């Protein structure tokens, strides 16, 4: 059974694409045949984060419009042979996506035997974001510990509970997971950021994981390698936890408290 | 071993059933009024279950004939003065205290006697159903309970709007907007377990967060109209 997972948030810049890339890579590393689709038509980024931007020939929109077949458009990851990327088109806009077209591509991917289809949603709640979530079985709601991000996620949760195929067909609901990104325990302690508990209380969905704010994320993005592959970075380890928990493993939450500052870093301002 | 499937399911016992109280033991008047009632109810009269009560013993024959003649279904008589007549008519008896709660409210039973007076339709309207929402109400969602109360069992997020023609009850955090008495019912109220509302309104009178006293924030509270003004009060929970 193919599972469709949407990575969504409402707000832009919170880490959807970073999460999609690491999550899909993590699933593939655990032996799941996975494809990650960039729904951000016109502002394509996923290929950069996945490091396959120089191998894109055909894209998602080409497949929808019948200009290429699915196999031509799927880009296989260099390091994980059961990981594939379906890039967005940079020259089109979101109107190039149609519901029937998206549905057909997802069905064809299921027929190809994929275990997981990860849909990287664009920001906003318009067409692109709507179609990214519409066929989902589960959702990773990516949120920053900040009030406007939390409110936008709340809005998206409302849409997941009403504007999805599963709900409209009366087949239950989309399973929601909270991924709290860019978490900085030191700033939380100072009261400058919302805490995990604040966000959990407002959104009232189960917490899948907390990703600490980390320099490793930017470095990995620029290098075109999903941060989950960087075992030394705390963000990479946190994404590894996220994937493990998603697949049913029990792992305690980490990165919720600030690291003890050493004497040196105190002296030099850290 | 699998447990045998139960043959019966025992449901709630409080029913809302129309009661007919006999005031005048006059077969002609009774027949006329039942006919009038049946006409007002239209198709709703068919199979409508009713209970019968009276202060004194009387012959139930004419009333039962009139009711059944119009398709109304007498279920039972209420214990007391009608013990004898009900037994004679083969009608079951119901102890009065079973229904005491329902009796507290003026029932939708037809108005007494005076068959000539065009009584304001005492239609036993389908009991006003309360709308109950168990899912959280998220930012951007709007819920309107038309003609009824609205009960919310999960949080109402900032940017969400919950509206009722009757009262709004939020048994959780209320961080969005809550509007009671949307069609002008000044007796409507908003109740919430944790008041963090952006706006509270009753019958068009409203207060925004800035106007709501700080010490009520996060506390159980209610909003109501008193002397034409919106009052926000704490609730002792």
Short mmCIF file of C-alpha atoms in Angstrom, two decimals:
data_model
loop_
_atom_site.label_atom_id
_atom_site.label_comp_id
_atom_site.label_asym_id
_atom_site.label_seq_id
_atom_site.Cartn_x
_atom_site.Cartn_y
_atom_site.Cartn_z
CA UNK A 1 0.00 0.00 0.00
CA UNK A 2 1.39 3.35 -1.06
CA UNK A 3 1.18 6.07 1.58
CA UNK A 4 0.95 9.67 0.50
CA UNK A 5 2.46 12.12 2.98
CA UNK A 6 2.16 15.87 2.52
CA UNK A 7 4.68 18.23 4.09
CA UNK A 8 2.83 21.48 4.61
CA UNK A 9 2.75 24.59 6.80
CA UNK A 10 0.83 27.53 5.38
CA UNK A 11 3.67 29.91 6.03
CA UNK A 12 6.73 30.09 3.80
CA UNK A 13 10.31 29.71 4.89
CA UNK A 14 9.63 27.46 7.87
CA UNK A 15 11.46 24.44 6.51
CA UNK A 16 8.99 22.45 4.41
CA UNK A 17 11.44 21.65 1.65
CA UNK A 18 14.25 20.91 4.09
CA UNK A 19 11.88 18.59 5.95
CA UNK A 20 10.60 16.95 2.75
CA UNK A 21 14.14 16.25 1.54
CA UNK A 22 15.38 14.81 4.83
CA UNK A 23 12.19 12.89 5.52
CA UNK A 24 12.12 11.27 2.08
CA UNK A 25 15.83 10.46 2.29
CA UNK A 26 15.35 8.98 5.76
CA UNK A 27 12.53 6.75 4.53
CA UNK A 28 14.68 5.57 1.64
CA UNK A 29 17.60 4.88 4.00
CA UNK A 30 15.28 2.57 5.90
CA UNK A 31 14.57 0.62 2.76
CA UNK A 32 11.30 2.23 1.74
CA UNK A 33 10.86 2.94 -1.92
CA UNK A 34 10.18 6.66 -1.84
CA UNK A 35 9.48 9.50 -4.21
CA UNK A 36 9.41 13.15 -3.24
CA UNK A 37 7.42 15.56 -5.41
CA UNK A 38 7.92 19.32 -5.57
CA UNK A 39 4.48 20.96 -5.77
CA UNK A 40 5.97 24.44 -5.74
CA UNK A 41 5.54 25.01 -9.47
CA UNK A 42 7.24 28.24 -10.49
CA UNK A 43 9.49 28.38 -7.43
CA UNK A 44 11.19 25.05 -7.57
CA UNK A 45 13.72 24.38 -4.81
CA UNK A 46 13.53 20.75 -3.88
CA UNK A 47 15.92 19.71 -6.65
CA UNK A 48 18.54 22.07 -5.19
CA UNK A 49 18.19 20.68 -1.69
CA UNK A 50 18.28 17.14 -3.05
CA UNK A 51 21.30 18.00 -5.17
CA UNK A 52 19.80 16.88 -8.46
CA UNK A 53 19.17 20.25 -10.10
CA UNK A 54 21.58 19.53 -12.92
CA UNK A 55 19.83 16.34 -13.90
CA UNK A 56 16.30 17.66 -14.34
CA UNK A 57 15.06 17.03 -17.87
CA UNK A 58 11.34 16.60 -17.47
CA UNK A 59 9.25 17.71 -14.53
CA UNK A 60 5.94 17.15 -12.76
CA UNK A 61 4.04 19.52 -15.07
CA UNK A 62 5.40 17.78 -18.17
CA UNK A 63 4.02 14.50 -16.84
CA UNK A 64 0.64 16.02 -15.99
CA UNK A 65 0.37 17.46 -19.49
CA UNK A 66 1.46 14.23 -21.12
CA UNK A 67 4.64 15.78 -22.52
CA UNK A 68 6.77 13.14 -20.84
CA UNK A 69 6.07 9.85 -19.14
CA UNK A 70 6.58 9.29 -15.47
CA UNK A 71 9.71 7.19 -15.78
CA UNK A 72 11.40 9.87 -17.86
CA UNK A 73 10.66 12.50 -15.25
CA UNK A 74 11.63 10.55 -12.12
CA UNK A 75 15.16 11.43 -11.07
CA UNK A 76 16.93 8.71 -9.15
CA UNK A 77 19.00 9.82 -6.19
CA UNK A 78 22.73 9.30 -6.56
CA UNK A 79 23.24 7.66 -3.18
CA UNK A 80 19.97 5.87 -2.55
CA UNK A 81 18.62 3.83 -5.39
CA UNK A 82 15.10 3.57 -3.95
CA UNK A 83 14.77 7.36 -3.65
CA UNK A 84 13.38 9.40 -6.51
CA UNK A 85 12.64 13.06 -7.07
CA UNK A 86 9.93 14.57 -9.24
CA UNK A 87 10.92 18.18 -9.79
CA UNK A 88 8.60 21.12 -10.23
CA UNK A 89 8.59 23.24 -13.32
CA UNK A 90 10.22 26.61 -12.87
CA UNK A 91 8.70 28.19 -15.96
CA UNK A 92 5.04 27.51 -15.24
CA UNK A 93 2.73 28.56 -12.43
CA UNK A 94 0.41 26.70 -10.10
CA UNK A 95 -2.44 26.74 -12.62
CA UNK A 96 -0.50 24.17 -14.58
CA UNK A 97 -1.54 21.65 -11.91
CA UNK A 98 -4.93 20.03 -12.28
CA UNK A 99 -6.66 17.79 -9.81
CA UNK A 100 -7.14 15.01 -12.34
CA UNK A 101 -3.56 15.34 -13.49
CA UNK A 102 -2.17 15.14 -9.96
CA UNK A 103 -4.40 12.19 -9.16
CA UNK A 104 -3.23 10.31 -12.24
CA UNK A 105 0.45 10.87 -11.43
CA UNK A 106 -0.07 9.70 -7.85
CA UNK A 107 -1.91 6.59 -9.07
CA UNK A 108 0.84 5.83 -11.57
CA UNK A 109 3.46 6.22 -8.83
CA UNK A 110 1.50 3.81 -6.65
CA UNK A 111 1.44 1.37 -9.56
CA UNK A 112 5.23 1.70 -9.78
CA UNK A 113 5.37 0.18 -6.33
CA UNK A 114 6.40 3.17 -4.27
CA UNK A 115 5.93 2.75 -0.51
CA UNK A 116 5.87 6.48 0.19
CA UNK A 117 5.02 9.51 -1.89
CA UNK A 118 6.16 12.68 -0.12
CA UNK A 119 4.45 15.84 -1.41
CA UNK A 120 6.43 19.00 -0.73
CA UNK A 121 3.74 21.68 -0.54
CA UNK A 122 4.26 25.29 -1.55
CA UNK A 123 3.49 27.99 1.01
CA UNK A 124 0.03 29.49 1.13
CA UNK A 125 -3.35 27.82 0.94
CA UNK A 126 -4.05 28.27 -2.75
CA UNK A 127 -4.11 25.80 -5.60
CA UNK A 128 -0.61 24.37 -5.25
CA UNK A 129 -0.93 23.80 -1.52
CA UNK A 130 -4.47 22.50 -1.92
CA UNK A 131 -3.47 19.90 -4.50
CA UNK A 132 -0.40 18.89 -2.49
CA UNK A 133 -2.57 17.99 0.50
CA UNK A 134 -5.71 16.85 -1.30
CA UNK A 135 -4.77 13.20 -1.79
CA UNK A 136 -2.71 12.81 1.39
CA UNK A 137 -3.05 9.98 3.91
CA UNK A 138 -0.81 11.67 6.46
CA UNK A 139 0.54 15.16 6.94
CA UNK A 140 3.69 16.59 8.46
CA UNK A 141 2.77 20.08 9.60
CA UNK A 142 5.98 22.08 9.77
CA UNK A 143 5.87 24.95 12.23
CA UNK A 144 8.33 27.44 13.69
CA UNK A 145 8.01 28.39 17.37
CA UNK A 146 6.57 31.74 16.44
CA UNK A 147 2.97 33.02 16.62
CA UNK A 148 2.31 33.75 12.94
CA UNK A 149 3.70 30.39 11.87
CA UNK A 150 1.56 28.63 14.46
CA UNK A 151 -1.56 30.43 13.33
CA UNK A 152 -0.91 29.55 9.69
CA UNK A 153 -0.38 25.93 10.65
CA UNK A 154 -3.65 26.01 12.52
CA UNK A 155 -5.35 27.23 9.35
CA UNK A 156 -3.74 24.42 7.37
CA UNK A 157 -4.91 21.87 9.95
CA UNK A 158 -8.43 23.15 9.39
CA UNK A 159 -8.05 22.56 5.66
CA UNK A 160 -6.60 19.08 6.21
CA UNK A 161 -9.68 18.26 8.23
CA UNK A 162 -12.09 19.46 5.54
CA UNK A 163 -10.60 19.92 2.07
CA UNK A 164 -9.01 16.55 1.44
CA UNK A 165 -10.17 13.61 -0.63
CA UNK A 166 -10.13 11.29 2.37
CA UNK A 167 -12.45 13.50 4.37
CA UNK A 168 -14.71 14.31 1.44
CA UNK A 169 -15.09 10.61 0.66
CA UNK A 170 -15.87 9.88 4.31
CA UNK A 171 -12.87 7.56 4.63
CA UNK A 172 -11.65 9.03 7.88
CA UNK A 173 -9.16 11.78 8.32
CA UNK A 174 -5.65 12.72 7.37
CA UNK A 175 -3.29 11.73 10.17
CA UNK A 176 -1.49 14.83 11.39
CA UNK A 177 2.04 15.11 12.79
CA UNK A 178 3.69 18.20 14.18
CA UNK A 179 7.30 18.91 13.18
CA UNK A 180 8.61 21.91 15.07
CA UNK A 181 11.58 23.35 13.22
CA UNK A 182 14.17 26.05 13.98
CA UNK A 183 13.77 25.43 17.67
CA UNK A 184 16.17 27.36 19.83
CA UNK A 185 15.89 26.23 23.48
CA UNK A 186 18.03 29.12 24.72
CA UNK A 187 15.68 31.67 23.20
CA UNK A 188 12.68 29.71 24.48
CA UNK A 189 14.16 29.92 27.97
CA UNK A 190 14.45 33.69 27.59
CA UNK A 191 10.83 33.89 26.50
CA UNK A 192 11.68 35.02 22.98
CA UNK A 193 10.21 31.95 21.31
CA UNK A 194 7.17 29.81 21.94
CA UNK A 195 7.97 26.57 23.74
CA UNK A 196 7.14 23.09 22.44
CA UNK A 197 4.36 22.92 25.01
CA UNK A 198 2.88 26.24 23.87
CA UNK A 199 2.77 25.07 20.27
CA UNK A 200 1.43 21.64 21.19
CA UNK A 201 -1.31 23.24 23.21
CA UNK A 202 -2.41 25.59 20.46
CA UNK A 203 -2.31 23.08 17.63
CA UNK A 204 -3.37 20.03 19.64
CA UNK A 205 -1.79 17.43 17.36
CA UNK A 206 0.83 14.80 18.22
CA UNK A 207 4.44 15.94 18.12
CA UNK A 208 6.59 13.94 15.72
CA UNK A 209 9.79 15.79 16.43
CA UNK A 210 11.61 18.99 17.23
CA UNK A 211 14.38 20.11 14.86
CA UNK A 212 16.83 22.46 16.55
CA UNK A 213 17.95 25.62 14.82
CA UNK A 214 21.26 24.58 13.36
CA UNK A 215 23.99 25.91 11.15
CA UNK A 216 24.14 22.46 9.59
CA UNK A 217 20.83 23.04 7.79
CA UNK A 218 22.14 25.95 5.75
CA UNK A 219 25.43 24.25 4.99
CA UNK A 220 23.65 21.10 3.81
CA UNK A 221 21.15 23.05 1.71
CA UNK A 222 23.88 24.90 -0.08
CA UNK A 223 25.77 21.68 -0.64
CA UNK A 224 22.68 19.99 -2.02
CA UNK A 225 22.64 17.16 0.51
CA UNK A 226 19.66 16.63 2.80
CA UNK A 227 20.74 17.44 6.35
CA UNK A 228 19.70 13.99 7.58
CA UNK A 229 22.85 12.67 5.92
CA UNK A 230 24.98 14.81 8.22
CA UNK A 231 25.21 12.55 11.25
CA UNK A 232 27.25 15.08 13.18
CA UNK A 233 24.66 17.81 13.04
CA UNK A 234 21.93 17.95 15.67
CA UNK A 235 19.34 18.80 13.01
CA UNK A 236 20.36 15.72 11.05
CA UNK A 237 19.97 13.54 14.13
CA UNK A 238 16.62 15.14 14.88
CA UNK A 239 15.35 14.31 11.39
CA UNK A 240 16.57 10.76 11.86
CA UNK A 241 14.43 10.59 15.00
CA UNK A 242 11.47 11.99 13.07
CA UNK A 243 11.67 9.29 10.43
CA UNK A 244 12.15 6.55 13.05
CA UNK A 245 9.12 7.75 15.04
CA UNK A 246 7.06 8.06 11.88
CA UNK A 247 7.77 4.40 11.16
CA UNK A 248 6.63 3.45 14.65
CA UNK A 249 9.84 3.40 16.65
CA UNK A 250 9.74 4.83 20.18
CA UNK A 251 12.38 7.48 20.64
CA UNK A 252 12.51 10.06 23.41
CA UNK A 253 12.30 13.70 22.33
CA UNK A 254 15.68 15.42 22.18
CA UNK A 255 17.02 18.94 21.69
CA UNK A 256 14.39 20.50 23.95
CA UNK A 257 16.82 22.09 26.37
CA UNK A 258 19.73 24.42 25.85
CA UNK A 259 23.22 23.01 25.91
CA UNK A 260 25.22 23.98 28.95
CA UNK A 261 27.43 26.87 27.94
CA UNK A 262 31.11 26.30 28.61
CA UNK A 263 33.23 28.85 30.37
CA UNK A 264 34.98 29.81 27.15
CA UNK A 265 31.83 30.40 25.16
CA UNK A 266 30.48 32.45 28.04
CA UNK A 267 33.59 34.57 28.06
CA UNK A 268 33.55 35.10 24.31
CA UNK A 269 29.79 35.46 24.00
CA UNK A 270 29.22 32.02 22.43
CA UNK B 1 -15.00 -17.34 22.96
CA UNK B 2 -16.95 -14.59 21.32
CA UNK B 3 -19.60 -12.99 23.45
CA UNK B 4 -23.14 -13.44 22.27
CA UNK B 5 -24.48 -10.43 20.40
CA UNK B 6 -26.88 -8.50 22.62
CA UNK B 7 -30.48 -8.60 21.47
CA UNK B 8 -31.43 -5.29 23.05
CA UNK B 9 -29.84 -1.91 23.32
CA UNK B 10 -30.97 0.18 26.25
CA UNK B 11 -31.05 3.84 25.27
CA UNK B 12 -31.60 7.07 27.17
CA UNK B 13 -34.85 7.39 29.00
CA UNK B 14 -35.58 11.09 28.75
CA UNK B 15 -37.76 11.63 25.76
CA UNK B 16 -39.47 14.71 24.62
CA UNK B 17 -43.05 13.72 23.98
CA UNK B 18 -46.08 15.90 23.51
CA UNK B 19 -48.46 15.74 26.44
CA UNK B 20 -52.15 16.41 26.20
CA UNK B 21 -53.83 17.60 29.34
CA UNK B 22 -57.58 17.26 29.38
CA UNK B 23 -59.19 20.34 30.85
CA UNK B 24 -62.80 20.00 29.74
CA UNK B 25 -64.56 16.68 29.55
CA UNK B 26 -66.60 17.67 26.49
CA UNK B 27 -66.51 15.30 23.54
CA UNK B 28 -67.52 18.02 21.04
CA UNK B 29 -64.87 20.49 22.15
CA UNK B 30 -62.24 17.76 22.27
CA UNK B 31 -63.01 16.57 18.75
CA UNK B 32 -62.94 20.13 17.41
CA UNK B 33 -59.65 20.97 19.03
CA UNK B 34 -57.96 17.75 18.00
CA UNK B 35 -59.13 18.38 14.44
CA UNK B 36 -57.70 21.89 14.65
CA UNK B 37 -54.39 20.59 16.01
CA UNK B 38 -54.14 17.95 13.31
CA UNK B 39 -54.75 20.57 10.64
CA UNK B 40 -52.01 22.80 12.04
CA UNK B 41 -49.52 19.97 12.25
CA UNK B 42 -50.29 18.68 8.78
CA UNK B 43 -48.36 15.53 7.95
CA UNK B 44 -46.47 15.79 11.25
CA UNK B 45 -49.65 14.65 13.01
CA UNK B 46 -49.42 11.19 11.43
CA UNK B 47 -48.05 8.84 14.06
CA UNK B 48 -47.26 11.67 16.49
CA UNK B 49 -46.84 10.04 19.91
CA UNK B 50 -48.67 11.75 22.79
CA UNK B 51 -49.25 11.18 26.49
CA UNK B 52 -52.50 11.99 28.16
CA UNK B 53 -52.98 13.52 31.57
CA UNK B 54 -55.89 14.95 33.52
CA UNK B 55 -56.73 16.21 36.97
CA UNK B 56 -59.96 14.22 37.29
CA UNK B 57 -61.09 10.86 36.13
CA UNK B 58 -62.99 11.01 32.87
CA UNK B 59 -63.99 8.84 29.98
CA UNK B 60 -61.02 8.68 27.63
CA UNK B 61 -63.11 7.21 24.80
CA UNK B 62 -63.91 10.45 22.91
CA UNK B 63 -60.35 11.79 23.17
CA UNK B 64 -58.74 8.53 22.06
CA UNK B 65 -61.16 8.23 19.14
CA UNK B 66 -60.49 11.83 18.10
CA UNK B 67 -56.70 11.41 18.30
CA UNK B 68 -56.58 8.09 16.50
CA UNK B 69 -59.05 9.40 13.94
CA UNK B 70 -56.47 12.01 12.98
CA UNK B 71 -53.56 9.62 12.98
CA UNK B 72 -52.15 10.77 16.33
CA UNK B 73 -50.91 7.92 18.48
CA UNK B 74 -51.74 8.03 22.21
CA UNK B 75 -48.99 6.06 23.95
CA UNK B 76 -50.08 6.10 27.57
CA UNK B 77 -51.78 8.03 30.31
CA UNK B 78 -50.01 9.57 33.25
CA UNK B 79 -50.65 7.94 36.59
CA UNK B 80 -53.08 9.60 38.97
CA UNK B 81 -56.63 10.51 38.19
CA UNK B 82 -56.56 8.53 34.96
CA UNK B 83 -55.64 5.17 36.51
CA UNK B 84 -59.16 3.80 36.17
CA UNK B 85 -60.14 5.24 32.78
CA UNK B 86 -56.79 4.23 31.26
CA UNK B 87 -57.22 0.65 32.43
CA UNK B 88 -60.70 0.66 30.91
CA UNK B 89 -59.43 2.05 27.62
CA UNK B 90 -56.55 -0.42 27.59
CA UNK B 91 -53.96 2.39 27.75
CA UNK B 92 -50.68 1.83 29.65
CA UNK B 93 -49.83 4.06 32.60
CA UNK B 94 -46.66 6.06 33.16
CA UNK B 95 -45.60 7.28 36.60
CA UNK B 96 -45.74 11.06 36.74
CA UNK B 97 -42.28 11.52 38.22
CA UNK B 98 -40.57 9.87 35.26
CA UNK B 99 -41.54 12.91 33.28
CA UNK B 100 -41.17 15.51 35.98
CA UNK B 101 -38.22 17.09 34.24
CA UNK B 102 -40.08 17.53 31.00
CA UNK B 103 -43.12 18.75 32.90
CA UNK B 104 -41.13 21.62 34.37
CA UNK B 105 -41.18 23.33 31.01
CA UNK B 106 -44.43 24.44 29.46
CA UNK B 107 -45.03 21.57 27.09
CA UNK B 108 -46.01 22.11 23.50
CA UNK B 109 -49.39 20.56 24.25
CA UNK B 110 -52.34 22.22 22.57
CA UNK B 111 -53.74 25.22 24.35
CA UNK B 112 -56.76 24.63 26.53
CA UNK B 113 -60.40 24.85 25.50
CA UNK B 114 -61.64 27.97 23.71
CA UNK B 115 -61.86 26.22 20.37
CA UNK B 116 -63.01 29.37 18.59
CA UNK B 117 -59.87 31.33 19.40
CA UNK B 118 -57.21 30.81 16.73
CA UNK B 119 -54.54 29.80 19.19
CA UNK B 120 -50.99 30.67 18.15
CA UNK B 121 -49.86 27.45 16.53
CA UNK B 122 -48.78 25.25 19.40
CA UNK B 123 -46.90 23.14 16.91
CA UNK B 124 -44.71 20.71 18.79
CA UNK B 125 -41.74 21.93 16.80
CA UNK B 126 -38.95 19.41 16.52
CA UNK B 127 -37.11 20.03 19.77
CA UNK B 128 -34.41 22.66 19.21
CA UNK B 129 -31.34 20.59 18.57
CA UNK B 130 -28.05 21.72 19.94
CA UNK B 131 -25.11 21.54 17.60
CA UNK B 132 -22.15 19.73 19.14
CA UNK B 133 -18.68 20.01 17.63
CA UNK B 134 -16.01 17.66 18.96
CA UNK B 135 -13.17 18.60 16.61
CA UNK B 136 -10.99 21.66 17.19
CA UNK B 137 -12.12 24.74 15.28
CA UNK B 138 -9.07 25.99 13.43
CA UNK B 139 -8.03 29.42 12.30
CA UNK B 140 -10.12 30.48 9.31
CA UNK B 141 -12.98 28.10 10.04
CA UNK B 142 -16.44 29.35 10.82
CA UNK B 143 -19.20 27.38 12.50
CA UNK B 144 -22.76 28.64 12.69
CA UNK B 145 -25.46 26.90 14.70
CA UNK B 146 -28.65 28.17 13.15
CA UNK B 147 -31.57 28.45 15.53
CA UNK B 148 -29.80 26.51 18.26
CA UNK B 149 -27.06 26.45 20.85
CA UNK B 150 -23.54 25.54 19.91
CA UNK B 151 -21.34 23.35 22.09
CA UNK B 152 -17.65 23.04 21.34
CA UNK B 153 -15.64 20.33 23.06
CA UNK B 154 -12.24 21.25 21.65
CA UNK B 155 -10.34 24.50 21.36
CA UNK B 156 -11.44 27.38 19.17
CA UNK B 157 -8.20 28.76 17.72
CA UNK B 158 -7.29 32.36 17.11
CA UNK B 159 -8.77 33.40 13.79
CA UNK B 160 -11.71 30.98 14.05
CA UNK B 161 -15.30 32.09 14.47
CA UNK B 162 -18.09 30.28 16.32
CA UNK B 163 -21.60 31.64 16.02
CA UNK B 164 -24.98 30.53 17.37
CA UNK B 165 -28.48 31.95 17.43
CA UNK B 166 -28.59 30.59 20.98
CA UNK B 167 -25.75 30.21 23.46
CA UNK B 168 -22.16 29.28 22.66
CA UNK B 169 -20.44 26.88 25.08
CA UNK B 170 -16.74 26.21 24.73
CA UNK B 171 -15.49 23.50 27.06
CA UNK B 172 -11.90 24.27 26.14
CA UNK B 173 -9.74 27.20 25.17
CA UNK B 174 -11.57 29.96 23.33
CA UNK B 175 -8.99 32.01 21.45
CA UNK B 176 -11.08 32.99 18.42
CA UNK B 177 -14.33 34.92 18.12
CA UNK B 178 -17.55 33.78 19.74
CA UNK B 179 -20.92 35.24 18.88
CA UNK B 180 -24.10 34.25 20.72
CA UNK B 181 -27.62 35.41 19.96
CA UNK B 182 -26.70 36.06 16.34
CA UNK B 183 -30.31 36.86 15.49
CA UNK B 184 -30.72 39.23 18.38
CA UNK B 185 -31.59 36.99 21.32
CA UNK B 186 -30.37 39.07 24.25
CA UNK B 187 -30.77 36.20 26.70
CA UNK B 188 -28.09 34.21 24.90
CA UNK B 189 -24.65 33.88 26.46
CA UNK B 190 -21.16 32.76 25.67
CA UNK B 191 -19.55 30.36 28.12
CA UNK B 192 -15.98 29.20 27.95
CA UNK B 193 -13.57 27.23 30.06
CA UNK B 194 -10.54 29.31 29.11
CA UNK B 195 -11.23 32.80 27.92
CA UNK B 196 -8.61 34.11 25.51
CA UNK B 197 -11.14 35.38 22.99
CA UNK B 198 -10.40 37.86 20.23
CA UNK B 199 -13.98 38.99 20.37
CA UNK B 200 -17.07 38.15 22.39
CA UNK B 201 -20.52 39.22 21.25
CA UNK B 202 -24.12 38.71 22.34
CA UNK B 203 -27.00 39.99 20.22
CA UNK B 204 -24.77 42.38 18.34
CA UNK B 205 -23.10 43.91 21.39
CA UNK B 206 -19.46 43.05 21.31
CA UNK B 207 -16.12 43.49 23.03
CA UNK B 208 -12.72 42.92 21.47
CA UNK B 209 -9.79 41.42 23.37
CA UNK B 210 -8.45 44.83 24.26
CA UNK B 211 -11.68 45.75 26.02
CA UNK B 212 -11.86 42.53 28.00
CA UNK B 213 -10.44 42.69 31.51
CA UNK B 214 -7.00 41.21 31.77
CA UNK B 215 -7.63 39.21 34.91
CA UNK B 216 -10.22 37.08 33.13
CA UNK B 217 -7.72 35.97 30.52
CA UNK B 218 -7.19 32.25 30.66
CA UNK B 219 -10.01 31.83 33.19
CA UNK B 220 -13.45 30.30 32.89
CA UNK B 221 -15.76 33.12 31.87
CA UNK B 222 -19.13 34.02 30.44
CA UNK B 223 -20.44 36.91 28.40
CA UNK B 224 -24.01 38.13 28.73
CA UNK B 225 -26.17 41.18 28.20
CA UNK B 226 -27.11 43.03 31.38
CA UNK B 227 -28.89 46.40 31.20
CA UNK B 228 -28.19 46.57 27.49
CA UNK B 229 -24.46 46.21 27.99
CA UNK B 230 -22.14 43.30 27.42
CA UNK B 231 -20.86 41.94 30.72
CA UNK B 232 -17.97 39.56 30.92
CA UNK B 233 -17.85 37.70 34.14
CA UNK B 234 -15.82 34.95 35.60
CA UNK B 235 -17.39 31.56 35.97
CA UNK B 236 -16.69 29.57 39.08
CA UNK B 237 -15.71 26.28 37.66
#
